[in-house]
PDB file of C-alpha atoms in Angstrom:
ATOM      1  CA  UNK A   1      19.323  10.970   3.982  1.00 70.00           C
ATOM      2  CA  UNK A   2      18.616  13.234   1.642  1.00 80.00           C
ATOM      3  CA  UNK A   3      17.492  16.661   2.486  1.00 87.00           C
ATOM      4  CA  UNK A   4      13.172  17.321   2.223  1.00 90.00           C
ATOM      5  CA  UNK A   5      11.733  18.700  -0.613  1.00 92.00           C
ATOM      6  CA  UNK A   6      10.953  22.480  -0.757  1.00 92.00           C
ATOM      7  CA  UNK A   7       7.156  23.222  -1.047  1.00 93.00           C
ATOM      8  CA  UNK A   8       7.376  24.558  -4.720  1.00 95.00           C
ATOM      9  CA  UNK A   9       9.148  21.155  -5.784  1.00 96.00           C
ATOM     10  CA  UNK A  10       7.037  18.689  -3.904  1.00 95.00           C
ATOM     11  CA  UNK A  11       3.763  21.053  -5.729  1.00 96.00           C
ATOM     12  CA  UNK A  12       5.748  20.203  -9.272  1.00 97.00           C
ATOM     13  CA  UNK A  13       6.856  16.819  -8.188  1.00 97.00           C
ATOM     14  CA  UNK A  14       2.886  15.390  -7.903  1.00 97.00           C
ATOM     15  CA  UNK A  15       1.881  17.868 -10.353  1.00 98.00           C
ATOM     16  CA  UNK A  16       3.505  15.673 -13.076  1.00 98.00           C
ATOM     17  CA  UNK A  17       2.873  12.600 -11.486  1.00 98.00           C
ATOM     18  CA  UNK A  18      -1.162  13.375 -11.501  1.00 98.00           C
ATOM     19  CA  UNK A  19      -0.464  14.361 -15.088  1.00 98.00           C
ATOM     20  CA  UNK A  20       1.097  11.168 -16.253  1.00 97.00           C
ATOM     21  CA  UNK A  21      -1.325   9.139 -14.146  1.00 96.00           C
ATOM     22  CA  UNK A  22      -4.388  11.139 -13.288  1.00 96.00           C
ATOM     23  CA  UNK A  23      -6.018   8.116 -11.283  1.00 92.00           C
ATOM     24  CA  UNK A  24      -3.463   5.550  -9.836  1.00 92.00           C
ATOM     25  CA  UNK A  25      -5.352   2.143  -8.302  1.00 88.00           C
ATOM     26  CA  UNK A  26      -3.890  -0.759  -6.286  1.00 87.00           C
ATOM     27  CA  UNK A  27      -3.084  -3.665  -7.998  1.00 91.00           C
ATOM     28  CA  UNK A  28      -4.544  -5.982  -5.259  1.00 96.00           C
ATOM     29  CA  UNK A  29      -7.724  -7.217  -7.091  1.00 97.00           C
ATOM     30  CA  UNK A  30     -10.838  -7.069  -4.455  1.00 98.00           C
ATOM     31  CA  UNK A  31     -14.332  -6.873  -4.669  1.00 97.00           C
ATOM     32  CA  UNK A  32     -15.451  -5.343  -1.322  1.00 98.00           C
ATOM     33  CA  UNK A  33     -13.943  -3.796   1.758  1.00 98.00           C
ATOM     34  CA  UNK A  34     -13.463  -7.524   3.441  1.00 98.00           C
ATOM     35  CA  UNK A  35     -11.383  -8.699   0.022  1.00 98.00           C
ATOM     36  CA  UNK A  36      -9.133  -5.676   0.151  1.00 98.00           C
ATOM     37  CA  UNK A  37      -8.336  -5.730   4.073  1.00 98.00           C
ATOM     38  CA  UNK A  38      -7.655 -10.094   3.644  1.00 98.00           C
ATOM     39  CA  UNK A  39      -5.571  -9.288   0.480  1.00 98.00           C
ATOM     40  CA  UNK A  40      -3.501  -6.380   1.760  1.00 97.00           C
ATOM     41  CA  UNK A  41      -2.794  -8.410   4.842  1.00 97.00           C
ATOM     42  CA  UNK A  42      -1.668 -11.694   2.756  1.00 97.00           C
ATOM     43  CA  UNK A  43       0.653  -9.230   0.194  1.00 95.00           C
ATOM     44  CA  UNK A  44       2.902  -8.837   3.648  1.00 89.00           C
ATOM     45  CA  UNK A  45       6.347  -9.852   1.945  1.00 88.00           C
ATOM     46  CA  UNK A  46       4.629 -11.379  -1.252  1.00 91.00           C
ATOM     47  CA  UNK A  47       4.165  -9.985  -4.497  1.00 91.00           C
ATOM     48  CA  UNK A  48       0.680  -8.560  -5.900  1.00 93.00           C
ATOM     49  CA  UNK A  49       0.854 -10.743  -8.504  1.00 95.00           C
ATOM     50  CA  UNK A  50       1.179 -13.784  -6.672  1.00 96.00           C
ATOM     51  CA  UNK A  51      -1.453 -12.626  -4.370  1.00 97.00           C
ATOM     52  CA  UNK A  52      -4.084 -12.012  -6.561  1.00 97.00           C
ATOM     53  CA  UNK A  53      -3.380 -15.404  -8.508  1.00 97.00           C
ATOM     54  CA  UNK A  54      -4.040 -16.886  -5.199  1.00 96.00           C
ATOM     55  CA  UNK A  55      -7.181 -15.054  -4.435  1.00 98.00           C
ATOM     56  CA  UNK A  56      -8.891 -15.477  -8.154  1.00 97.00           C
ATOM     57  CA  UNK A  57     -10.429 -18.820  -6.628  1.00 96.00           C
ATOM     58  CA  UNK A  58     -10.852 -17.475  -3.267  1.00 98.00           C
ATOM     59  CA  UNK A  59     -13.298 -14.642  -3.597  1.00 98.00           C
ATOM     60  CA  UNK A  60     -16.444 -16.141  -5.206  1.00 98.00           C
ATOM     61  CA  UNK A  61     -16.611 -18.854  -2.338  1.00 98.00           C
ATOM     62  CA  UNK A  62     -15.437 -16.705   0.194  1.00 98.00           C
ATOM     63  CA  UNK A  63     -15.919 -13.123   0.028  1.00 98.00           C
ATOM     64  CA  UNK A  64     -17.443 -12.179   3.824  1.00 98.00           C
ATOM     65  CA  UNK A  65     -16.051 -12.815   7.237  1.00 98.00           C
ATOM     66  CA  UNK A  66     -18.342 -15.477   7.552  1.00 98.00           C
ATOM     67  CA  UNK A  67     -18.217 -17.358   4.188  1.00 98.00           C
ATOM     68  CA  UNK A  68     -14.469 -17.040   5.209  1.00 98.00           C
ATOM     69  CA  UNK A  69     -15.177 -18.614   8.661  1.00 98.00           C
ATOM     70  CA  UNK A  70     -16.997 -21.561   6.560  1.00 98.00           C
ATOM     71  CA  UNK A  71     -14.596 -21.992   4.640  1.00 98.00           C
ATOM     72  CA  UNK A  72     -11.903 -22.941   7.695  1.00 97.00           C
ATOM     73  CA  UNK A  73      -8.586 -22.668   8.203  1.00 97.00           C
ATOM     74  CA  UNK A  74      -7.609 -26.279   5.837  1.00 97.00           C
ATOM     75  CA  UNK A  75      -9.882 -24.707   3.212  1.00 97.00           C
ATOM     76  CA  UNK A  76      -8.294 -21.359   3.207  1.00 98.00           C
ATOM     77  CA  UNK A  77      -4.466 -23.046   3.247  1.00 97.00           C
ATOM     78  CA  UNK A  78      -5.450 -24.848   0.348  1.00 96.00           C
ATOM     79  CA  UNK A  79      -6.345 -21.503  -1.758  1.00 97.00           C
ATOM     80  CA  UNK A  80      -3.233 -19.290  -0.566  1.00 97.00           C
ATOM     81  CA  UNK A  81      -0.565 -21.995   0.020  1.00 95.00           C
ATOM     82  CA  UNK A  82       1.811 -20.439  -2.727  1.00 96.00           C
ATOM     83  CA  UNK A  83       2.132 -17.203  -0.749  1.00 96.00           C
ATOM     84  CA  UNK A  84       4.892 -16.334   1.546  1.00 91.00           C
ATOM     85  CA  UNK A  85       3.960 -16.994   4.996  1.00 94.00           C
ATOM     86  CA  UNK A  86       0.809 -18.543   4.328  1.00 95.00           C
ATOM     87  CA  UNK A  87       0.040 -20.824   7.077  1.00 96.00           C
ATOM     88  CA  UNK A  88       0.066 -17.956   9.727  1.00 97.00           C
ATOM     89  CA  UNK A  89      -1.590 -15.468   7.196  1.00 97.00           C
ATOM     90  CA  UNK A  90      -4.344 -18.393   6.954  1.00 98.00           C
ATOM     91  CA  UNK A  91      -4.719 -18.105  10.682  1.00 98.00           C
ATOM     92  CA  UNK A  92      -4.597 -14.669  11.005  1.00 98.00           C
ATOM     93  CA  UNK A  93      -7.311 -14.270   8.222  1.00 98.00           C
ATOM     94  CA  UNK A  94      -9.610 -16.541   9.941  1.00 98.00           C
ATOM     95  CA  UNK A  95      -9.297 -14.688  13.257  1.00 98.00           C
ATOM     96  CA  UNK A  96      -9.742 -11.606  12.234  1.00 98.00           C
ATOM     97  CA  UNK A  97     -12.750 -12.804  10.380  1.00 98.00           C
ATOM     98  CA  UNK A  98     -14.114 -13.897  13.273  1.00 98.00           C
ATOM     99  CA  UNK A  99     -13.719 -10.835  15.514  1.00 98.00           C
ATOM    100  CA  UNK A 100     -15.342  -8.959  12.414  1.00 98.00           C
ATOM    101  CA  UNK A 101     -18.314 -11.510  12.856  1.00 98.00           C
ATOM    102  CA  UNK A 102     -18.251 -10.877  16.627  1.00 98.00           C
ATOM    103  CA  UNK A 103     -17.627  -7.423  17.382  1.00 98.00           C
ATOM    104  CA  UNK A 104     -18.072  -5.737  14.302  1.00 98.00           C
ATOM    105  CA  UNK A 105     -21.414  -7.156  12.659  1.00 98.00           C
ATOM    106  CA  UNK A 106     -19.522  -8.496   9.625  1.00 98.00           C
ATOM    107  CA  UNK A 107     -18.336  -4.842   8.868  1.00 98.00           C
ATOM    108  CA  UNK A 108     -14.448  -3.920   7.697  1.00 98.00           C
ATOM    109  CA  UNK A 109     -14.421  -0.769  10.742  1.00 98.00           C
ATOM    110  CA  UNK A 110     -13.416   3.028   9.214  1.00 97.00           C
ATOM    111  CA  UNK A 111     -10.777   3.468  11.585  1.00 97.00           C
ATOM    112  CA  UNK A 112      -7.276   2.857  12.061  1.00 97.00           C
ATOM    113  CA  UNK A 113      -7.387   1.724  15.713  1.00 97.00           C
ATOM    114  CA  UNK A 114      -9.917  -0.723  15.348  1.00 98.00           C
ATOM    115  CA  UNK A 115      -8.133  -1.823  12.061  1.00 98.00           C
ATOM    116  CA  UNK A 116      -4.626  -2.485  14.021  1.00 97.00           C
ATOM    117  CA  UNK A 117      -6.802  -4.445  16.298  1.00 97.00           C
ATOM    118  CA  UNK A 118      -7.311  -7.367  14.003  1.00 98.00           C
ATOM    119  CA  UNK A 119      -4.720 -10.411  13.709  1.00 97.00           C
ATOM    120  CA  UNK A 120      -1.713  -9.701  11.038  1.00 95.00           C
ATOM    121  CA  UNK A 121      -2.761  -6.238  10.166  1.00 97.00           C
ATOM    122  CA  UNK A 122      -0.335  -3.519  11.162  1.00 95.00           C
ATOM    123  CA  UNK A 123      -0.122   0.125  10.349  1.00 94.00           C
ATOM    124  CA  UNK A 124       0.569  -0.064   6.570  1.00 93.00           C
ATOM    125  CA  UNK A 125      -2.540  -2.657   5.921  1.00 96.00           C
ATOM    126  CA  UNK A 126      -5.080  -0.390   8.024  1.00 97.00           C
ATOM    127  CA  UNK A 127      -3.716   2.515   5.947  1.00 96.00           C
ATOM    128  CA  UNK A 128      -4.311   0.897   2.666  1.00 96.00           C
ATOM    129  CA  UNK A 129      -7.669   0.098   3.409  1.00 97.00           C
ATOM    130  CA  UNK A 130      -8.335   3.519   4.494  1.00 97.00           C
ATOM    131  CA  UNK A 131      -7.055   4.683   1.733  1.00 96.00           C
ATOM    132  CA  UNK A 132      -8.499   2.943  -1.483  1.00 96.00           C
ATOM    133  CA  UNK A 133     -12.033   1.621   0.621  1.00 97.00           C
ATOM    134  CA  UNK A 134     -12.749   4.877   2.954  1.00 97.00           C
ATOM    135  CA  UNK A 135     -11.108   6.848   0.607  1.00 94.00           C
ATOM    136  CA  UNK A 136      -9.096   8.829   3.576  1.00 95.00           C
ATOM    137  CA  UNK A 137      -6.099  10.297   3.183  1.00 93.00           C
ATOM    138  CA  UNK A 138      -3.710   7.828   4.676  1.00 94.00           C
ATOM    139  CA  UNK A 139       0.203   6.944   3.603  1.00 94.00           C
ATOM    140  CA  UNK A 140       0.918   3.222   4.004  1.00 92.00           C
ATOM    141  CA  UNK A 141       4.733   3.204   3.941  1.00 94.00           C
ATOM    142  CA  UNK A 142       5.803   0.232   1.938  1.00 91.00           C
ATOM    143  CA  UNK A 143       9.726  -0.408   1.160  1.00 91.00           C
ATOM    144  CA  UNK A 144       8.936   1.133  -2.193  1.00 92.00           C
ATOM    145  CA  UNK A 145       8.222   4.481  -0.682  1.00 95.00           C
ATOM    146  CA  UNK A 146      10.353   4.555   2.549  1.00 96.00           C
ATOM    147  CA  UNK A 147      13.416   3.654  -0.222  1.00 95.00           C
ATOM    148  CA  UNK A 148      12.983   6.578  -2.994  1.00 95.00           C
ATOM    149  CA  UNK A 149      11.295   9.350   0.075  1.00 95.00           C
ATOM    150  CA  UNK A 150      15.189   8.768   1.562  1.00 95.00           C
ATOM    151  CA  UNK A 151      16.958   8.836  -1.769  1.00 95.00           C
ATOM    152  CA  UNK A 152      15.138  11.463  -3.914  1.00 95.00           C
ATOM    153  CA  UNK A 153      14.455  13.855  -1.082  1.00 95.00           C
ATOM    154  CA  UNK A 154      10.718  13.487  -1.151  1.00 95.00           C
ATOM    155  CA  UNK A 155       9.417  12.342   1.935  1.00 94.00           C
ATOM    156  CA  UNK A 156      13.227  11.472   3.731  1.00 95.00           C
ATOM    157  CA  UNK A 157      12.599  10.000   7.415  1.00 95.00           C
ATOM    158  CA  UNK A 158      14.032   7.602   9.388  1.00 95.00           C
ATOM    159  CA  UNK A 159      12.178   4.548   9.520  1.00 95.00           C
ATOM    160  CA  UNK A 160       8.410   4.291   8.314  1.00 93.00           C
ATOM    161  CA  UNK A 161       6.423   6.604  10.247  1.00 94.00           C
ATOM    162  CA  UNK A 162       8.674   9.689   9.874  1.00 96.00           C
ATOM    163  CA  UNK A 163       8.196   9.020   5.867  1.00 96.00           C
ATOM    164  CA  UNK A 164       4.497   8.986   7.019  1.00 95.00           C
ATOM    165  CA  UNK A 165       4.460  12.008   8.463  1.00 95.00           C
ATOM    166  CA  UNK A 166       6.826  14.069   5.850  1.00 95.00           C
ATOM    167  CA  UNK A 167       4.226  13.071   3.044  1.00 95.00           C
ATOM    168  CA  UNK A 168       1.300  13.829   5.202  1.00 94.00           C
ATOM    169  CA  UNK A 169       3.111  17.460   6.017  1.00 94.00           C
ATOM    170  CA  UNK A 170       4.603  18.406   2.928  1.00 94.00           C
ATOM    171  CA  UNK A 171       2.549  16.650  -0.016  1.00 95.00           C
ATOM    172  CA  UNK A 172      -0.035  19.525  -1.097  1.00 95.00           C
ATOM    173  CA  UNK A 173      -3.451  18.847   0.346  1.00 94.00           C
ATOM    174  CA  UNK A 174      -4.890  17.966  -3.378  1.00 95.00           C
ATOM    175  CA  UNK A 175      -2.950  15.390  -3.771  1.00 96.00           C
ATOM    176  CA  UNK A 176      -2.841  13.526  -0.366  1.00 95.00           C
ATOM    177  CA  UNK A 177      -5.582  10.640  -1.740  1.00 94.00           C
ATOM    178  CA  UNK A 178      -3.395   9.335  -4.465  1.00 95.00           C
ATOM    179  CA  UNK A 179       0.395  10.493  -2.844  1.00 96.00           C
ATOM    180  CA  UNK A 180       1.036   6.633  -1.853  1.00 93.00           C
ATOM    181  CA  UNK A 181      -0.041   5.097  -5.384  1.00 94.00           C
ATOM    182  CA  UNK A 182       1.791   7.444  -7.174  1.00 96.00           C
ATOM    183  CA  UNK A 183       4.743   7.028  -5.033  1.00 96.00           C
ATOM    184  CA  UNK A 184       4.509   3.084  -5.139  1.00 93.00           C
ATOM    185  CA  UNK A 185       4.265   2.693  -9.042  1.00 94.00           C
ATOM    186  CA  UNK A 186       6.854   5.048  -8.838  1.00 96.00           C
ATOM    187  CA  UNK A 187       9.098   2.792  -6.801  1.00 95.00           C
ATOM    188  CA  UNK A 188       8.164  -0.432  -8.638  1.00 92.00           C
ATOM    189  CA  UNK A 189       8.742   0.439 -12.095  1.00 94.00           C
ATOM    190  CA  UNK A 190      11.185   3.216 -12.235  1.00 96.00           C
ATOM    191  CA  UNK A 191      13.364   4.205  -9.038  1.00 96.00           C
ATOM    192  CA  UNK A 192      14.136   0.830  -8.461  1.00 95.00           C
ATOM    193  CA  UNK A 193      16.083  -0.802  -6.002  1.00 93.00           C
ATOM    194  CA  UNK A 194      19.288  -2.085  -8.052  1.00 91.00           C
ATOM    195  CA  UNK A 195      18.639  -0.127 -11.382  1.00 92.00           C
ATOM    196  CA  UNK A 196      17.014   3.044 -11.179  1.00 94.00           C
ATOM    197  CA  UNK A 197      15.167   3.847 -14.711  1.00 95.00           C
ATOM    198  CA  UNK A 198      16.779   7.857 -14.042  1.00 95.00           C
ATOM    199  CA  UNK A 199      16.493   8.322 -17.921  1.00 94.00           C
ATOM    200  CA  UNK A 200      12.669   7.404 -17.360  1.00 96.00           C
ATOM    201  CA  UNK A 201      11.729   9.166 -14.695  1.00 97.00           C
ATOM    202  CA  UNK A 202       9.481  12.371 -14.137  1.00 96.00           C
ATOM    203  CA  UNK A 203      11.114  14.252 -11.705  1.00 96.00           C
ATOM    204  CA  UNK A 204      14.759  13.614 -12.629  1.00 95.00           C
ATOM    205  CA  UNK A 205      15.433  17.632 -12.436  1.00 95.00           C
ATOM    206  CA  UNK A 206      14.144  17.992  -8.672  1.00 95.00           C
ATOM    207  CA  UNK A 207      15.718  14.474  -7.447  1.00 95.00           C
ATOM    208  CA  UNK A 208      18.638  14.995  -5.034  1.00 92.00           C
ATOM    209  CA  UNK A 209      19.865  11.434  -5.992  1.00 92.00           C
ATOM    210  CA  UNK A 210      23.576  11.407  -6.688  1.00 87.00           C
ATOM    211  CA  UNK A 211      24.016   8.534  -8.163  1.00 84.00           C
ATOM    212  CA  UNK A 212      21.367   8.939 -11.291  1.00 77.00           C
ATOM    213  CA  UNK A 213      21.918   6.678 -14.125  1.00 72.00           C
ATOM    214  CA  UNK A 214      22.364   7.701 -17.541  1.00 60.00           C
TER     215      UNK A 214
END
């Protein structure tokens, strides 16, 4: 693991990343608070892409809890059956939407507790949807992030919520509402996995990544 980021570095680390992309955005396309929350929870082990291929036909019929709950289980499985997963995600989706309908008077709730309550959404979803919806600082974790916070020395920790944490402690207050985009993009397009884009990258200087490529 490598060792945490000194406050000066983290500052200049986000520093350039705000200046190369002052406004980051999910790539989930939504329309409302209920869109977001059903497509974050469907993108569990899928790609973005191939949720929001899926969804195109799904939203205008189906954009509330209860035009969900209309539309049925069958009718949902028929719009998201090329997604990982997708017969429990349908299930999920439609129970949730019905304990939205029931206890929350339609509404996507502003908290992460009653967020974790629904079916098939865990820490990361609620955190997503607090992030880009409620616009609170959260830090959903993805593999992206938990993968360059260990190897660059960002946000190191041992499994997701210690990466959590060390961005919520050590990423500078000003840049808490954008940390996890930034860091995401970041992880999908350059500090890859298998091939790391080192020549590419912003903060090639402050990494502590040994193995760089040239």
């Amino acid at each position: 693991m490598a060792r945490q980021f000194e406050y000066a570095q983290m500052q200049e680390a986000f520093r350039r990343f705000q200046a190369a992309e002052p406004n980051p955005k999910g790539e989930l396309e939504h329309t409302n608070a209920f869109t977001l929350l059903v497509a974050v929870a469907l993108s569990a082990q899928a790609t973005d892409a191939g949720v929001n291929k899926a969804t195109r036909s799904l939203w205008p019929i189906a954009d509330t809890p209860e035009k969900m709950l209309a539309l049925g289980e069958e009718g949902l499985t028929e719009h998201v059956k090329t997604i990982g997963l997708y017969r429990q995600k349908a299930k999920n989706v439609i129970a949730l939407s019905r304990i939205l309908v029931e206890r929350f008077g339609g509404e996507v709730p502003s908290s992460r507790a009653a967020l974790m309550s629904l079916p098939g959404v865990g820490r990361k979803t609620a955190n997503v949807v607090l992030n880009i919806w409620f616009h609170y600082p959260a830090q959903a974790v993805d593999t992206h992030i938990f993968r360059i916070g260990n190897r660059t020395g960002l946000c190191p920790g041992r499994d997701v919520e210690a990466v959590e944490r060390a961005i919520e402690d050590n990423v500078p207050v000003e840049y808490q509402n954008h940390a996890h985009h930034w860091l995401i993009l970041h992880g999908r397009y350059i500090c890859t996995a298998r091939k790391p884009r080192c020549a590419d990258c912003l903060i090639r200087d402050l990494c502590q990544f040994e193995e760089k490529t040239a």
